[in-house]
Tab-separated table of N, CA, C and O in Angstrom:
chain	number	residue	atom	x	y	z
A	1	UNK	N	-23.138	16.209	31.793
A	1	UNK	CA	-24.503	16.517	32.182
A	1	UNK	C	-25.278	15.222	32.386
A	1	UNK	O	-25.211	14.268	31.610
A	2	UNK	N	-25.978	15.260	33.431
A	2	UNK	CA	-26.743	13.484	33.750
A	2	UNK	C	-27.843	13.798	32.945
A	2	UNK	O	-28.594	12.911	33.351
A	3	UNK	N	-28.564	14.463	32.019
A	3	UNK	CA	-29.617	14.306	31.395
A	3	UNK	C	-29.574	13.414	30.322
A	3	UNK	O	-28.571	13.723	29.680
A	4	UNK	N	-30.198	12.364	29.730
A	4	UNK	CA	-30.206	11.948	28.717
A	4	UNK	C	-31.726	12.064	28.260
A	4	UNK	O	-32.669	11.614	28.911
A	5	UNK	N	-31.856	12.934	26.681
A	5	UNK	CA	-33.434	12.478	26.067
A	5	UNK	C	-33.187	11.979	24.558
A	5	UNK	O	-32.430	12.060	23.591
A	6	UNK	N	-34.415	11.383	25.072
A	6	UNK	CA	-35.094	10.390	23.842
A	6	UNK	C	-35.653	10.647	23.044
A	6	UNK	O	-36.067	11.757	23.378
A	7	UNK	N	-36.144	10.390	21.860
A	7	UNK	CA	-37.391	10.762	21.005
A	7	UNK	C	-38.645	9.569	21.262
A	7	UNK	O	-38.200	8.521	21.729
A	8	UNK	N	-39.246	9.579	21.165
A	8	UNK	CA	-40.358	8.669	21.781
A	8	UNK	C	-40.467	7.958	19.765
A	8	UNK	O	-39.934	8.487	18.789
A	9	UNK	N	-41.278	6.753	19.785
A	9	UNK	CA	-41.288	5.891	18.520
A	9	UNK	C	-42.518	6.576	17.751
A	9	UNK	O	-43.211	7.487	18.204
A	10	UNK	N	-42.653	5.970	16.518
A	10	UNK	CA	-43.760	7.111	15.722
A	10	UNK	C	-44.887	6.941	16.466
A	10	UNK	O	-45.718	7.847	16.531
A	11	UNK	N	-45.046	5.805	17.092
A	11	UNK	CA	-46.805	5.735	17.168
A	11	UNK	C	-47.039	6.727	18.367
A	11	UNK	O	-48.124	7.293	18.504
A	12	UNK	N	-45.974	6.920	19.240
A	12	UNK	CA	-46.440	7.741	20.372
A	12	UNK	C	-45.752	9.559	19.999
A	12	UNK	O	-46.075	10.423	20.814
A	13	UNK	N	-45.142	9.845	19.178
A	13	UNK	CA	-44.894	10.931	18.892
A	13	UNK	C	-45.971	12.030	18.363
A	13	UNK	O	-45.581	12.993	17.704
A	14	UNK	N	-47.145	11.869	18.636
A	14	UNK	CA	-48.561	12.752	18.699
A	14	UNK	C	-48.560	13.007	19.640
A	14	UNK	O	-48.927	14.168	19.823
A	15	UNK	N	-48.238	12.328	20.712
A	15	UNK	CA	-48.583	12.784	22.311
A	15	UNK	C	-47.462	12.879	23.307
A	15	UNK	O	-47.616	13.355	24.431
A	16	UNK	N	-46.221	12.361	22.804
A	16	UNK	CA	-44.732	12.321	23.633
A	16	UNK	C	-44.253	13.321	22.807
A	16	UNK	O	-44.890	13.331	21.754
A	17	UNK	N	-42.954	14.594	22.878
A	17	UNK	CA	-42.172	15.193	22.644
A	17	UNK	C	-40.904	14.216	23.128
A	17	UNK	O	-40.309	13.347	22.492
A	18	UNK	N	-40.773	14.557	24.107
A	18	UNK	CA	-39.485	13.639	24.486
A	18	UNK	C	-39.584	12.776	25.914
A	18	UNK	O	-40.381	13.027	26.817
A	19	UNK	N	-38.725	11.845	25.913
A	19	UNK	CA	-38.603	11.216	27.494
A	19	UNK	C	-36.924	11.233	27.709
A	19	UNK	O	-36.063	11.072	26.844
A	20	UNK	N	-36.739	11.500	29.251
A	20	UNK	CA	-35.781	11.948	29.543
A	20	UNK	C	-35.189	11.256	30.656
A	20	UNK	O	-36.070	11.069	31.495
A	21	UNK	N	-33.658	10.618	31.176
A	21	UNK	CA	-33.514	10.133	32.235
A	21	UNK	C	-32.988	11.173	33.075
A	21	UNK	O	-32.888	12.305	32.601
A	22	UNK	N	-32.629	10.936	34.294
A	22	UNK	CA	-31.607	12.109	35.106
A	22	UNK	C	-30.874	11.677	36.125
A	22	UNK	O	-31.480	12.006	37.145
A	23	UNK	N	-30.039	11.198	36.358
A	23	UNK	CA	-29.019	10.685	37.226
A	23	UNK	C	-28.103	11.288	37.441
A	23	UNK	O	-27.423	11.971	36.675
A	24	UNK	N	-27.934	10.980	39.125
A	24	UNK	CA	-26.986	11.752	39.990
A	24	UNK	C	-25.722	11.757	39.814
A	24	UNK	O	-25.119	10.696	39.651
A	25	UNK	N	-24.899	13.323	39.815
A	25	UNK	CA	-23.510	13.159	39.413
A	25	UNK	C	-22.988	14.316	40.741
A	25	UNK	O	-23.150	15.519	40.944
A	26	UNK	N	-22.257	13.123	41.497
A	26	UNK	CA	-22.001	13.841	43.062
A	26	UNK	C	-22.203	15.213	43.409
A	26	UNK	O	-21.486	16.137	43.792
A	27	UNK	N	-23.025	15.099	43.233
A	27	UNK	CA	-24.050	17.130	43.727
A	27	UNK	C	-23.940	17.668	42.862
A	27	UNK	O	-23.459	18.666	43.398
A	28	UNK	N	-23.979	17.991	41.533
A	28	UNK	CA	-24.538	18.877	40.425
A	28	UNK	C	-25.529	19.560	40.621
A	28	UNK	O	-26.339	18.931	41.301
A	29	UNK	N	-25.887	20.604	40.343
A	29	UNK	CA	-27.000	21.193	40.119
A	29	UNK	C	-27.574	21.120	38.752
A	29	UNK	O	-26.845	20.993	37.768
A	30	UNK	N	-28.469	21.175	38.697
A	30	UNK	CA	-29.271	21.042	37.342
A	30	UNK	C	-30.582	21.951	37.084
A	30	UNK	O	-31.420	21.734	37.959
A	31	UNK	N	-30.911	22.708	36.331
A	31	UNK	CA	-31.977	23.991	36.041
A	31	UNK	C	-32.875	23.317	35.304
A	31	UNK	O	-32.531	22.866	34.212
A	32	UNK	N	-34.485	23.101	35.905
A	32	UNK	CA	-35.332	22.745	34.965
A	32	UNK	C	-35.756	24.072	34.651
A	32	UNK	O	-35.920	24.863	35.580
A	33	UNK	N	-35.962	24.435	33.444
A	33	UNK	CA	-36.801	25.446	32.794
A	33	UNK	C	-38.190	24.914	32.679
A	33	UNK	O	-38.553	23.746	32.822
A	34	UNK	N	-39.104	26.261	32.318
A	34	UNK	CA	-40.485	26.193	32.213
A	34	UNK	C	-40.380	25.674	30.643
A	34	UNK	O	-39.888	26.460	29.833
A	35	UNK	N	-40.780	24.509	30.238
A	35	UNK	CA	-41.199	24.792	28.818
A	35	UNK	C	-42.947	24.355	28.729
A	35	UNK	O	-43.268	23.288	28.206
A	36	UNK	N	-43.782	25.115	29.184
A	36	UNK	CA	-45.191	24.434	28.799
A	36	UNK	C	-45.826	23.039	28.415
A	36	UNK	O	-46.837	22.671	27.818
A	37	UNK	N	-44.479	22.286	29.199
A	37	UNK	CA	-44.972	20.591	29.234
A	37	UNK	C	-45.808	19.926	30.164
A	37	UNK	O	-45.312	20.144	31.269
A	38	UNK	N	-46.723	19.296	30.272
A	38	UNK	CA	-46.495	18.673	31.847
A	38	UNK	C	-45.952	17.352	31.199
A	38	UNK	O	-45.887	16.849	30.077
A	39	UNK	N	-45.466	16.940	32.969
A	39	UNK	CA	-44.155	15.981	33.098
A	39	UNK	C	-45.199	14.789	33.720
A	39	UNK	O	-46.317	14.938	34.214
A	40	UNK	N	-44.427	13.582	33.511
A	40	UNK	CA	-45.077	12.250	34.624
A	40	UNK	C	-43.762	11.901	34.598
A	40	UNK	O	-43.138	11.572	33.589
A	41	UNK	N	-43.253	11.988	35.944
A	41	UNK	CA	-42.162	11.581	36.548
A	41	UNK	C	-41.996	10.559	37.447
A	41	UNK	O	-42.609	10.530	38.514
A	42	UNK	N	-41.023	9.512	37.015
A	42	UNK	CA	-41.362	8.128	37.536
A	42	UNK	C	-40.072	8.195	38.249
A	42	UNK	O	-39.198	8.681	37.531
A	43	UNK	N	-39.632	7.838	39.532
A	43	UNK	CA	-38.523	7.709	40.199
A	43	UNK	C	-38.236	5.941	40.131
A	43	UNK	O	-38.958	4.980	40.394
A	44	UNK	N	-37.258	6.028	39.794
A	44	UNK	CA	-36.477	4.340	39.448
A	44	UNK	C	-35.628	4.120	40.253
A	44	UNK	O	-35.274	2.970	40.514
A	45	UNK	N	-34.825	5.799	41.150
A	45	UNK	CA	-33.700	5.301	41.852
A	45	UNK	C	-34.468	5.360	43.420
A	45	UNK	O	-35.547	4.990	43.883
A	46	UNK	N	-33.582	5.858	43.788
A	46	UNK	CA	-33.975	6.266	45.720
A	46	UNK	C	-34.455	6.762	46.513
A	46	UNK	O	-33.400	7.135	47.025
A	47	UNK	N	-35.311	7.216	47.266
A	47	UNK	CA	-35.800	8.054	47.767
A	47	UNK	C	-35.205	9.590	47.505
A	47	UNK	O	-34.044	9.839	47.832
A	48	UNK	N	-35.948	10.479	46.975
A	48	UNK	CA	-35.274	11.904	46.607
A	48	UNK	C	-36.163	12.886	47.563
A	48	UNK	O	-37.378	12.765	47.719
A	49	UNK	N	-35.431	13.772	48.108
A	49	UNK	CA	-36.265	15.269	48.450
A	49	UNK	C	-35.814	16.316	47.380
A	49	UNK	O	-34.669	16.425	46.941
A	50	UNK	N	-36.635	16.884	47.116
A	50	UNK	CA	-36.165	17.854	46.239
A	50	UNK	C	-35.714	19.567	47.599
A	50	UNK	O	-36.125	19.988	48.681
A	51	UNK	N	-34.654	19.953	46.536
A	51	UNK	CA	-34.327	20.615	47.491
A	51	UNK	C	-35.464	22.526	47.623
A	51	UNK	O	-35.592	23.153	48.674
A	52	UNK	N	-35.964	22.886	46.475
A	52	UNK	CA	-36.126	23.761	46.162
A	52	UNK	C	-37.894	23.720	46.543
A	52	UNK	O	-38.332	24.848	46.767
A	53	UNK	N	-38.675	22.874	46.617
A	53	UNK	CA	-40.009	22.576	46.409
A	53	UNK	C	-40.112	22.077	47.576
A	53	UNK	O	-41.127	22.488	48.138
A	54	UNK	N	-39.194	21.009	48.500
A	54	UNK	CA	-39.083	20.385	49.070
A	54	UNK	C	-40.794	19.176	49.312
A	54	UNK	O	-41.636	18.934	50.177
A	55	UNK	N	-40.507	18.842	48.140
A	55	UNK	CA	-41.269	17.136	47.654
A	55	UNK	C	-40.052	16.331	47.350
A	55	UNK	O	-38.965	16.436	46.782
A	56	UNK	N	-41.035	15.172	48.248
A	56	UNK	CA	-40.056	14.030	48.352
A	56	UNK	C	-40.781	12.689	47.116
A	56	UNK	O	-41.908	12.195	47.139
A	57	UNK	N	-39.802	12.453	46.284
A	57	UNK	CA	-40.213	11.124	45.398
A	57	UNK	C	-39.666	10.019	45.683
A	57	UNK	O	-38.484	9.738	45.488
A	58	UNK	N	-40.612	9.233	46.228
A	58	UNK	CA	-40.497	7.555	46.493
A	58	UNK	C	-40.063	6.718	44.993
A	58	UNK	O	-40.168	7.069	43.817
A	59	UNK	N	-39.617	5.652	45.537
A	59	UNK	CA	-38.574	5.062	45.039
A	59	UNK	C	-40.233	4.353	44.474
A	59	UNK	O	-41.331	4.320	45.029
A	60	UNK	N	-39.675	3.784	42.938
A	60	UNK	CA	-40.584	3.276	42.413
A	60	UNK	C	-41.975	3.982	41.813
A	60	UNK	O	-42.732	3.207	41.229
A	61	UNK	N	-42.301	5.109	41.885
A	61	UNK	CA	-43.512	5.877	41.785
A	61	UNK	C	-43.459	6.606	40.712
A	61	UNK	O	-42.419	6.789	40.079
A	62	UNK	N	-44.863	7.207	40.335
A	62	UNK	CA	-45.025	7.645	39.156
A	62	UNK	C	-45.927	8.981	39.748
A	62	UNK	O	-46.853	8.840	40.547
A	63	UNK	N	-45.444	10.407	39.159
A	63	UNK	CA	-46.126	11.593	40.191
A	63	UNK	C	-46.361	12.642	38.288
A	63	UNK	O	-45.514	12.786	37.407
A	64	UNK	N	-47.575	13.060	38.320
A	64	UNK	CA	-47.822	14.020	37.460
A	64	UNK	C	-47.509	15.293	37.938
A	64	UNK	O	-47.725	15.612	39.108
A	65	UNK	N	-46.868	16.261	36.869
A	65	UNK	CA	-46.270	17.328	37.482
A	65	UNK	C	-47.048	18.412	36.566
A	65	UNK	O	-47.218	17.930	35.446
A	66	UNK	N	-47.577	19.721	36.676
A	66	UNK	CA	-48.058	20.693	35.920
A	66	UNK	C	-46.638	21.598	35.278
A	66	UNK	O	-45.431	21.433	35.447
A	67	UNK	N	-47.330	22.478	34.580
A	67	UNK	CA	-46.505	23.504	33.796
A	67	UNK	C	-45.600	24.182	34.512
A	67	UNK	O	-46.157	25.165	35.000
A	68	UNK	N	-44.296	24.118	34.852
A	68	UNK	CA	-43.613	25.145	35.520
A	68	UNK	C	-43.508	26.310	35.075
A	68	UNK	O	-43.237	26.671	33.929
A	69	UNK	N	-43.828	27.201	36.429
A	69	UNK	CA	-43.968	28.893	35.973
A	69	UNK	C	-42.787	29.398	36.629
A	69	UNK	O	-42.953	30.551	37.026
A	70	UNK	N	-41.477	28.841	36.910
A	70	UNK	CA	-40.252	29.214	37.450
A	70	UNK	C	-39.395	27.999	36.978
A	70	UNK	O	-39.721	26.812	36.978
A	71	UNK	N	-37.893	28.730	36.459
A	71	UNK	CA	-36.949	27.881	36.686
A	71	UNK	C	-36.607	27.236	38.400
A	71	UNK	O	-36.599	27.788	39.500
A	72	UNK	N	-36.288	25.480	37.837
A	72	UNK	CA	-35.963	25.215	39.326
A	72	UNK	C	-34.331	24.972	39.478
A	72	UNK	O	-33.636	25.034	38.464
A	73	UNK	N	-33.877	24.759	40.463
A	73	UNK	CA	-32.148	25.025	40.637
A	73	UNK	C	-32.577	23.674	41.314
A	73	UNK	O	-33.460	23.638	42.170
A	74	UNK	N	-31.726	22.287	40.767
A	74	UNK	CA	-32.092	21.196	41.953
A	74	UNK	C	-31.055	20.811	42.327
A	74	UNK	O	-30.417	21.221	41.358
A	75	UNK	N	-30.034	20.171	43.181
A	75	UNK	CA	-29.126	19.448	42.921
A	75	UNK	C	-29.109	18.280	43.074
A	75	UNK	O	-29.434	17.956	44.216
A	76	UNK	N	-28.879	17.507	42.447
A	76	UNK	CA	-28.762	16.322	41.506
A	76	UNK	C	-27.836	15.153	42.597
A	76	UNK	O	-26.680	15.550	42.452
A	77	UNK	N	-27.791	14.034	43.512
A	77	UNK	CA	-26.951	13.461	43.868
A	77	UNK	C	-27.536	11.619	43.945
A	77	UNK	O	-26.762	10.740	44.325
């Protein structure tokens, strides 16, 4: 599974639950569930389209995401 999470350090664990990486494993799919988080999602690798939403994340950027009210099906490459 390309997910890896973290626990964030004490001082930020009031306001972080977890941080998470996600890297491509030659077309996987991967299911985000709704869990009542919002996300700030920083892209480190390449230009991505998502396939399901179809938003595209620039390489280098940082995008705030709201509460998902649907599982998403993405695949991962």
């Amino acid at each position: 599974m390309p997910f890896e999470y973290f626990k964030p350090c004490e001082e930020l664990k009031p306001y972080i639950h977890s941080d998470w990486t996600l890297k491509g494993t030659n077309g996987a799919y991967e299911v985000f569930y709704p869990d009542t988080c919002v996300d700030i999602v920083v892209n480190m690798g390449d230009r991505f389209a998502t396939s399901q939403q179809n938003i595209v994340l620039e390489p280098q950027t940082a995008y705030l995401g709201g509460a998902l009210t649907e599982a998403i099906y993405e695949k991962v490459s």
